[in-house]
Coordinates of N, CA and C in Angstrom, one line a residue:
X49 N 87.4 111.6 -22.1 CA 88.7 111.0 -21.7 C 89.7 111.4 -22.7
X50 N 89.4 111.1 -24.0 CA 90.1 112.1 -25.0 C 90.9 113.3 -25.3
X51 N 89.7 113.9 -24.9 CA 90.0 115.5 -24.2 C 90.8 116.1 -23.3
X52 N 90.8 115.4 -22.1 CA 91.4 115.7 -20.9 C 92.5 114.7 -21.6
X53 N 93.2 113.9 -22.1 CA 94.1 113.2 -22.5 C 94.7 114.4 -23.1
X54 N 94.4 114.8 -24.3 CA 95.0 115.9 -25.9 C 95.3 117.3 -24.2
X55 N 94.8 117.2 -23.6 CA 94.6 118.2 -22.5 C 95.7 118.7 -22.0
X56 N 95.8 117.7 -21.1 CA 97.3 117.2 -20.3 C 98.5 117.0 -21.1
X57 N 98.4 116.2 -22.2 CA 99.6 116.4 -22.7 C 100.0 117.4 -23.4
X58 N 99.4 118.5 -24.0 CA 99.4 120.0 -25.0 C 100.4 120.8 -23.2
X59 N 99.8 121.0 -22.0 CA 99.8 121.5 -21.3 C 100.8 120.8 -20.6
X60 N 101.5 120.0 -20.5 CA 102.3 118.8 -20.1 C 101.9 118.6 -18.4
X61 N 100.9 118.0 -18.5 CA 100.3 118.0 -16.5 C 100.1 116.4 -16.7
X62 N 99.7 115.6 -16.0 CA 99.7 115.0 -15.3 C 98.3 113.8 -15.5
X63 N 97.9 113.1 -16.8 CA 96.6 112.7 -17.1 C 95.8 112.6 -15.3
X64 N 95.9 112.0 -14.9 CA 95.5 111.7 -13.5 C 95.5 112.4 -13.0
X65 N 95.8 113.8 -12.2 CA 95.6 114.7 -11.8 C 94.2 115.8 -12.8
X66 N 94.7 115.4 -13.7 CA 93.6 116.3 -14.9 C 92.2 115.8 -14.7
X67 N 92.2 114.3 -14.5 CA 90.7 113.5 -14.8 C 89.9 114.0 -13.8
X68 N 91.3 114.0 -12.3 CA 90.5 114.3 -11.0 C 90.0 115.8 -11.1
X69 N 90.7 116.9 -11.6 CA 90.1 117.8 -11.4 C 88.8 117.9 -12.3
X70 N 89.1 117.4 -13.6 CA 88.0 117.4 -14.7 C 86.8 116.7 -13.9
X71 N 86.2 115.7 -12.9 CA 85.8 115.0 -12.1 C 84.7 115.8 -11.5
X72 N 85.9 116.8 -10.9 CA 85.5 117.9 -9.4 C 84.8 118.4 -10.5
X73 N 85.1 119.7 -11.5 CA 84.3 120.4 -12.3 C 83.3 119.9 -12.4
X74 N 83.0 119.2 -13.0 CA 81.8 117.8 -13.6 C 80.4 117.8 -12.4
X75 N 81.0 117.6 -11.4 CA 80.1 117.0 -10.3 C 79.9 118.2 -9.9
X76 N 80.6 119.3 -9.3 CA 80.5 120.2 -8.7 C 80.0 121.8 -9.3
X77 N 80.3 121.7 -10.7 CA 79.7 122.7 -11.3 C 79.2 122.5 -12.7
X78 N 78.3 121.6 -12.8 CA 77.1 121.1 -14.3 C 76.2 120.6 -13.3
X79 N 75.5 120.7 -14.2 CA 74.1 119.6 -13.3 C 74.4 118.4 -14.5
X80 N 76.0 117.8 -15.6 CA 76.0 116.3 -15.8 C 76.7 115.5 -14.9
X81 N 76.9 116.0 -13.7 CA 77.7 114.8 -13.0 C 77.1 113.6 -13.1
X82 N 75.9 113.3 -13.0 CA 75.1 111.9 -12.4 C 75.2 111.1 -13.9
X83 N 75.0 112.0 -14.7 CA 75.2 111.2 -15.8 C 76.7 110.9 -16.7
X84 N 77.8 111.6 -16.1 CA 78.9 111.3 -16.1 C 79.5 110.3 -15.1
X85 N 79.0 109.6 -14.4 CA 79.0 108.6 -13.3 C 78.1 107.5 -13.9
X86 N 77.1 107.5 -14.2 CA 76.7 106.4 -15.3 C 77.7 106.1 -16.3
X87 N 78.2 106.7 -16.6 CA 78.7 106.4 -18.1 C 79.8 105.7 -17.8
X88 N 80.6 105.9 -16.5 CA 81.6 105.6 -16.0 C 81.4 104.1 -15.6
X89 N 80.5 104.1 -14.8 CA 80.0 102.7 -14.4 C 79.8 102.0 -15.7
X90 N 79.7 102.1 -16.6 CA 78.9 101.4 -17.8 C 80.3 100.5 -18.2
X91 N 81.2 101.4 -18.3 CA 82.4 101.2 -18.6 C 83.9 100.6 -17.9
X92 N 83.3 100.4 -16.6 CA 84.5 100.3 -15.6 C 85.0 99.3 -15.2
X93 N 84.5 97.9 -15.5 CA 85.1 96.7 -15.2 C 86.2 96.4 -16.4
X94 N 86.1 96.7 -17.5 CA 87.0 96.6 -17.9 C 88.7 97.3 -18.0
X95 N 87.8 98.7 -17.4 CA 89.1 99.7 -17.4 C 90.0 99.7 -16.0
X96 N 89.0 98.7 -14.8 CA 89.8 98.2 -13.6 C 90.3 97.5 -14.2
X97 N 89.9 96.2 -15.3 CA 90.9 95.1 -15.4 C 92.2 95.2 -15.7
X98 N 92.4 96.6 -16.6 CA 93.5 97.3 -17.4 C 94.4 97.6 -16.3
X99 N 93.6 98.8 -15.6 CA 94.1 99.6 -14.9 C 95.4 98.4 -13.2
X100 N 94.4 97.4 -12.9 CA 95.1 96.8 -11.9 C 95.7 95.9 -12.5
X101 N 95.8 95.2 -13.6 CA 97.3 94.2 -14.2 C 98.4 95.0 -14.2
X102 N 98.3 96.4 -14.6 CA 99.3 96.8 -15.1 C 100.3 97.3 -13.7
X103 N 99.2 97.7 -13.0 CA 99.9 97.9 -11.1 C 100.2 96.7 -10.7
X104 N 99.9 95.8 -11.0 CA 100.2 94.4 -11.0 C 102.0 93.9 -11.7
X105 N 101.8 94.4 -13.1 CA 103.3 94.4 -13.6 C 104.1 95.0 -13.3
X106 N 104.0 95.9 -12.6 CA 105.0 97.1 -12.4 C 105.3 96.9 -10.5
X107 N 104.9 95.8 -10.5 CA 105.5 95.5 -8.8 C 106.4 94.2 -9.2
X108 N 107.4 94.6 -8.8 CA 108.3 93.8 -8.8 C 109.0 92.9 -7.5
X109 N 108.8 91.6 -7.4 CA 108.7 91.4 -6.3 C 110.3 90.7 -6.1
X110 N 111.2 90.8 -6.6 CA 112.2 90.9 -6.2 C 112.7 91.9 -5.7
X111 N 112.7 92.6 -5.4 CA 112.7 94.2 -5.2 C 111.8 94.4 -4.2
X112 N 110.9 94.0 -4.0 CA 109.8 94.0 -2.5 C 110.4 92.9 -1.5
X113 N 111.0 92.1 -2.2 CA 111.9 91.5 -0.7 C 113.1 91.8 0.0
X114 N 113.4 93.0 -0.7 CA 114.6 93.8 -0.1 C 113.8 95.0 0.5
X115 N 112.6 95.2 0.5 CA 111.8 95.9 1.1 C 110.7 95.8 1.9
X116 N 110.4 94.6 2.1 CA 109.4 93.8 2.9 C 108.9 94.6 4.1
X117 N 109.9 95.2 5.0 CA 110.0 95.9 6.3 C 109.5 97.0 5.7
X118 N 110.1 97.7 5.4 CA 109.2 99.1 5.0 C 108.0 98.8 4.8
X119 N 107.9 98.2 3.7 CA 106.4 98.1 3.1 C 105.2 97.8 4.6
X120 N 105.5 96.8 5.3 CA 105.0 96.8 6.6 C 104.5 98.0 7.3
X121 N 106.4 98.4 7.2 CA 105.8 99.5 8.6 C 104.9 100.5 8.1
X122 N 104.9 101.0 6.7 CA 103.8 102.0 6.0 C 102.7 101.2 6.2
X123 N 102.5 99.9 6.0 CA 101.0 99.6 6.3 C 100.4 99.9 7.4
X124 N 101.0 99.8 8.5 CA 100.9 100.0 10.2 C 101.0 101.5 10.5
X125 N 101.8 101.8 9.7 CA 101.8 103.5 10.1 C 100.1 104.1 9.2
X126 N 99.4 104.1 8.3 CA 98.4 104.1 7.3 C 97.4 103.9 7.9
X127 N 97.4 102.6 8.7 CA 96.3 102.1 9.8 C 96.0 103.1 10.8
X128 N 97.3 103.1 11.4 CA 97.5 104.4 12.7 C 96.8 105.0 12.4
X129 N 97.2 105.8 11.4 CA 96.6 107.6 11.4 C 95.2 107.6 10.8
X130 N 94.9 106.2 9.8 CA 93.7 106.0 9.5 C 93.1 106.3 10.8
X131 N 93.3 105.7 12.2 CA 92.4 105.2 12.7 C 92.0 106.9 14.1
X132 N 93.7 107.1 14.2 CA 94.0 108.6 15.0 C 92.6 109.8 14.0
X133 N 93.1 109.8 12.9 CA 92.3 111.0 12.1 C 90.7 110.7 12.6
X134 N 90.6 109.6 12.2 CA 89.0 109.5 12.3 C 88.5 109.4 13.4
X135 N 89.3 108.8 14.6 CA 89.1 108.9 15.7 C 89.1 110.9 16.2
X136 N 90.0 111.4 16.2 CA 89.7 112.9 16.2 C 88.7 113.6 15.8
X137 N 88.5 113.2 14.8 CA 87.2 114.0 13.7 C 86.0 113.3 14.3
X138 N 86.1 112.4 14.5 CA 84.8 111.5 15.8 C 84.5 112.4 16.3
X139 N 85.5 112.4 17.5 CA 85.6 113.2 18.9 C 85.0 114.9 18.8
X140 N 85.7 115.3 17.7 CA 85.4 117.1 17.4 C 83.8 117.2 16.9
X141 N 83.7 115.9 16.0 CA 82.0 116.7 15.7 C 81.0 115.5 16.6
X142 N 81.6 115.3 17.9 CA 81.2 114.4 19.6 C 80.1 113.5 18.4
X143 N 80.6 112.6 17.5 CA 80.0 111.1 17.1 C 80.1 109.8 17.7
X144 N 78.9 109.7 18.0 CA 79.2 108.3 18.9 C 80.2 107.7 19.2
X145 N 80.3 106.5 20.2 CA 81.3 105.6 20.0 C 81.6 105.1 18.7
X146 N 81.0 104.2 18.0 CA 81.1 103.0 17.5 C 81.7 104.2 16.1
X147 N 80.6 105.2 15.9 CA 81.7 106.2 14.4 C 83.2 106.6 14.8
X148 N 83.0 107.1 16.2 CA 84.8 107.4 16.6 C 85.4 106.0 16.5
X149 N 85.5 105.1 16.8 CA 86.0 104.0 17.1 C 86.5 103.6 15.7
X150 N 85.3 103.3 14.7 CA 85.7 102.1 13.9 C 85.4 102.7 12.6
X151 N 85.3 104.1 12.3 CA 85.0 104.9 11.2 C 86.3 104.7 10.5
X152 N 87.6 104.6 11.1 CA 88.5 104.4 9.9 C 88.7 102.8 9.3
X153 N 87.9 102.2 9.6 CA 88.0 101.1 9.0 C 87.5 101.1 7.4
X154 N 86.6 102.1 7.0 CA 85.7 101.9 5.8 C 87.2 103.0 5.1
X155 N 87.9 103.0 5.0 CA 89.1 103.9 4.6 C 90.2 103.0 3.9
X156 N 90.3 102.1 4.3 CA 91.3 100.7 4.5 C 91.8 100.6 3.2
X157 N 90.4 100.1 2.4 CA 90.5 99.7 1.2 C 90.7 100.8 -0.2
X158 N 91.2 101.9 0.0 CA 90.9 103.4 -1.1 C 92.3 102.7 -1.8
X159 N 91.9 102.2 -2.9 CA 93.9 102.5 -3.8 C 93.5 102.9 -5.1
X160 N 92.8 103.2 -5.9 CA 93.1 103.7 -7.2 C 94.0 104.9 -7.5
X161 N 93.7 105.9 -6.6 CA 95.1 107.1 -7.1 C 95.8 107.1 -6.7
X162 N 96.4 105.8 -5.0 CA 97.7 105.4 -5.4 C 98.6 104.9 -5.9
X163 N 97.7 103.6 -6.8 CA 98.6 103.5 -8.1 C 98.6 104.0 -9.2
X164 N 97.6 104.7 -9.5 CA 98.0 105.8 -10.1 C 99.2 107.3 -9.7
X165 N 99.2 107.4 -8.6 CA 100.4 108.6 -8.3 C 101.7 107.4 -8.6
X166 N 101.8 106.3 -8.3 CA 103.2 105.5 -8.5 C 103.8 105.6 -9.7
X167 N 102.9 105.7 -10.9 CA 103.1 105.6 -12.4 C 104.0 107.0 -12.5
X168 N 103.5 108.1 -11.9 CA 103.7 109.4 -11.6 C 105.5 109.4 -11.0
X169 N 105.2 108.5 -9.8 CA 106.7 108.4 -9.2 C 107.7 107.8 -10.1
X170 N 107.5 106.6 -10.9 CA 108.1 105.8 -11.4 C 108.8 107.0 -12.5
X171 N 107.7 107.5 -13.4 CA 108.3 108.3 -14.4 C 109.7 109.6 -13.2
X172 N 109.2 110.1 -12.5 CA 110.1 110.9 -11.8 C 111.2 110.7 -10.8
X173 N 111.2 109.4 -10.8 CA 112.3 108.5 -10.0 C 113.0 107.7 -10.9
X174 N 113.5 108.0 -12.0 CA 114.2 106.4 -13.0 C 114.8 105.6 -12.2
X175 N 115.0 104.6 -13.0 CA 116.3 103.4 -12.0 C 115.9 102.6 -10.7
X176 N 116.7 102.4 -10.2 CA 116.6 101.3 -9.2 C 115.6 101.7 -7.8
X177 N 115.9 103.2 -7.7 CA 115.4 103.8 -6.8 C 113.9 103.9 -7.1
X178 N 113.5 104.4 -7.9 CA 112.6 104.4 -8.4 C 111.7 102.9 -8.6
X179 N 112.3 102.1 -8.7 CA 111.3 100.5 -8.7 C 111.4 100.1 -7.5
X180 N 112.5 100.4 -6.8 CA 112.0 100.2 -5.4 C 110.9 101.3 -4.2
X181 N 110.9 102.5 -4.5 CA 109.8 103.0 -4.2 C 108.4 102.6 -4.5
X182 N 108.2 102.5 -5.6 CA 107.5 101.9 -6.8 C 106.7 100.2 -5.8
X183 N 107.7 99.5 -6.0 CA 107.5 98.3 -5.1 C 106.7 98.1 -4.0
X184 N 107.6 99.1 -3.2 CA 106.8 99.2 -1.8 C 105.3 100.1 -1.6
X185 N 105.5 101.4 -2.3 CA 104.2 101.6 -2.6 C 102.8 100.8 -2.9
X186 N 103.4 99.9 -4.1 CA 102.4 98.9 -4.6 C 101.6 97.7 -4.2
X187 N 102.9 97.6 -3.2 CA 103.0 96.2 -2.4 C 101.6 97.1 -1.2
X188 N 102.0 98.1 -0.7 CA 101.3 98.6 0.4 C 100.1 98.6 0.1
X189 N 99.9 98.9 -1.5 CA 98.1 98.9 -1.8 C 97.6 98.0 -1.9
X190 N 98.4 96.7 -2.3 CA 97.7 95.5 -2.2 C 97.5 94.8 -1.1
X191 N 98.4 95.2 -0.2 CA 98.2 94.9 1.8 C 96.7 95.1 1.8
X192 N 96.5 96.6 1.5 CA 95.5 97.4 1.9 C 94.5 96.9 1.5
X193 N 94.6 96.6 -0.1 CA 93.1 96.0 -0.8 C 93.0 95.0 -0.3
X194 N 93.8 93.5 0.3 CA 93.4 92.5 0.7 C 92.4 92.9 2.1
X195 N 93.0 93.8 3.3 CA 92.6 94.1 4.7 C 91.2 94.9 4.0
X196 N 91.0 96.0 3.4 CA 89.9 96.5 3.2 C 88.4 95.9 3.5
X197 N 88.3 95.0 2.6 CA 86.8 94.6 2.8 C 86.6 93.9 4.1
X198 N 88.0 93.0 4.5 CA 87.9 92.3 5.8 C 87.3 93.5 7.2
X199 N 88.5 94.7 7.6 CA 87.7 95.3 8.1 C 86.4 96.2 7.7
X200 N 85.7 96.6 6.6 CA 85.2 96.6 6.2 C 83.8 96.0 6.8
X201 N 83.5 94.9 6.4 CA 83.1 94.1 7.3 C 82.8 94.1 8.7
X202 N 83.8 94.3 9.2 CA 84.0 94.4 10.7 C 83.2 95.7 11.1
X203 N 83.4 96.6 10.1 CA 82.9 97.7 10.6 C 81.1 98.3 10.5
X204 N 80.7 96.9 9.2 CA 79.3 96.7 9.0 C 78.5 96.1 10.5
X205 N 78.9 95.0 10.6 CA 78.9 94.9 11.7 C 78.8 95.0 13.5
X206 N 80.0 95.8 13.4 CA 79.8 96.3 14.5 C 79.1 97.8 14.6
X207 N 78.9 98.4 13.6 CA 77.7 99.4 13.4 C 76.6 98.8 13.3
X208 N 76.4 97.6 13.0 CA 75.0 97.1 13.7 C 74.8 97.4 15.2
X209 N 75.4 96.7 15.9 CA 75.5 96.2 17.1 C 75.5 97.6 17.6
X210 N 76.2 98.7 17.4 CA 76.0 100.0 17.6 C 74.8 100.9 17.4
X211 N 74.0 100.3 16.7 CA 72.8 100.7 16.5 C 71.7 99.8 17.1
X212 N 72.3 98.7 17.3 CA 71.3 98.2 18.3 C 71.2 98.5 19.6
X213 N 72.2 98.7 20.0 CA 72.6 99.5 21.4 C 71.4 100.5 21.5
X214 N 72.1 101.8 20.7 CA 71.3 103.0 20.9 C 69.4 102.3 21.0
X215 N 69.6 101.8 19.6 CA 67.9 101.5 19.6 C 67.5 101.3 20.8
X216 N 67.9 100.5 21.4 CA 67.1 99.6 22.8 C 67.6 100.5 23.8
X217 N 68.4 101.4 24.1 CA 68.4 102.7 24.9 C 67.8 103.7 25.3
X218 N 67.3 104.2 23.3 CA 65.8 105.3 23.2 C 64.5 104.1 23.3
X219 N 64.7 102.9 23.2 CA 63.1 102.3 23.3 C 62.5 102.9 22.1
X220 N 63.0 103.0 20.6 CA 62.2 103.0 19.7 C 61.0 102.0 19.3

């Protein structure tokens, strides 16, 4: 972490962009990925705790009630294309119903690099503008993380029931 920190800033990039790529290397070309994912886990409840207070302070909710509507319509538009994309990519590699159907549900809940890219916006947007992008962004991940596990859920579920189907179709 260190490293990739002294990294980014010598190089002036982007810590979070750097981790991700340092990430991909790791997994994709060492045989330490698995044990660089341990170590991570070992360590991670506390560095969520960090990590989402501070996405937490930096949402300003005076400033999300003059943006309430936006923040909405991004959630609803997010949903959409969640559900359009994975619905397509269903259909193209011909996956059942229940994967075309409800495959973007397990999607819902992804926010760690978007509040991380906000910290990114906030530094490149100063001022008012900038905490109001900021806002709505933040607000929209927490929409997201509340809906996530609910459909989530939904989608455990009804992948049951989707595999019960088939089952009793083939008569396994």
């Amino acid at each position: 972490g260190i490293l990739i920190a002294e990294f980014s800033n010598l190089f002036e990039l982007e810590i979070l962009i750097s981790s991700i790529v340092a990430g991909i290397v790791v997994e994709n070309l060492s045989n330490k990925g698995e044990e660089l994912l341990q170590g991570i886990k070992t360590f991670s409840l506390p560095l969520y705790i960090v990590f989402f207070v501070l996405a937490g302070a930096s949402l300003h909710l005076q400033t999300l009630q003059k943006s309430l509507l936006i923040t909405l319509v991004l959630v609803v538009m997010r949903l959409f294309f969640l559900f359009i994309s994975n619905y397509l990519a269903g259909k193209w590699l011909k996956k059942d119903r229940v994967v075309t159907n409800l495959s973007w549900m397990g999607f819902v809940g992804q926010a760690g690099i978007a509040i991380g890219l906000t910290h990114i916006i906030e530094k490149a947007i100063p001022g008012e503008n900038g905490k109001i992008l900021v806002s709505i962004l933040l607000a929209t991940v927490v929409i997201n993380e509340f809906m996530g596990p609910i459909f989530f859920k939904i989608l455990i579920e009804k992948a049951k029931e989707g595999q019960s189907i088939a089952f009793k179709k083939n008569k396994f």
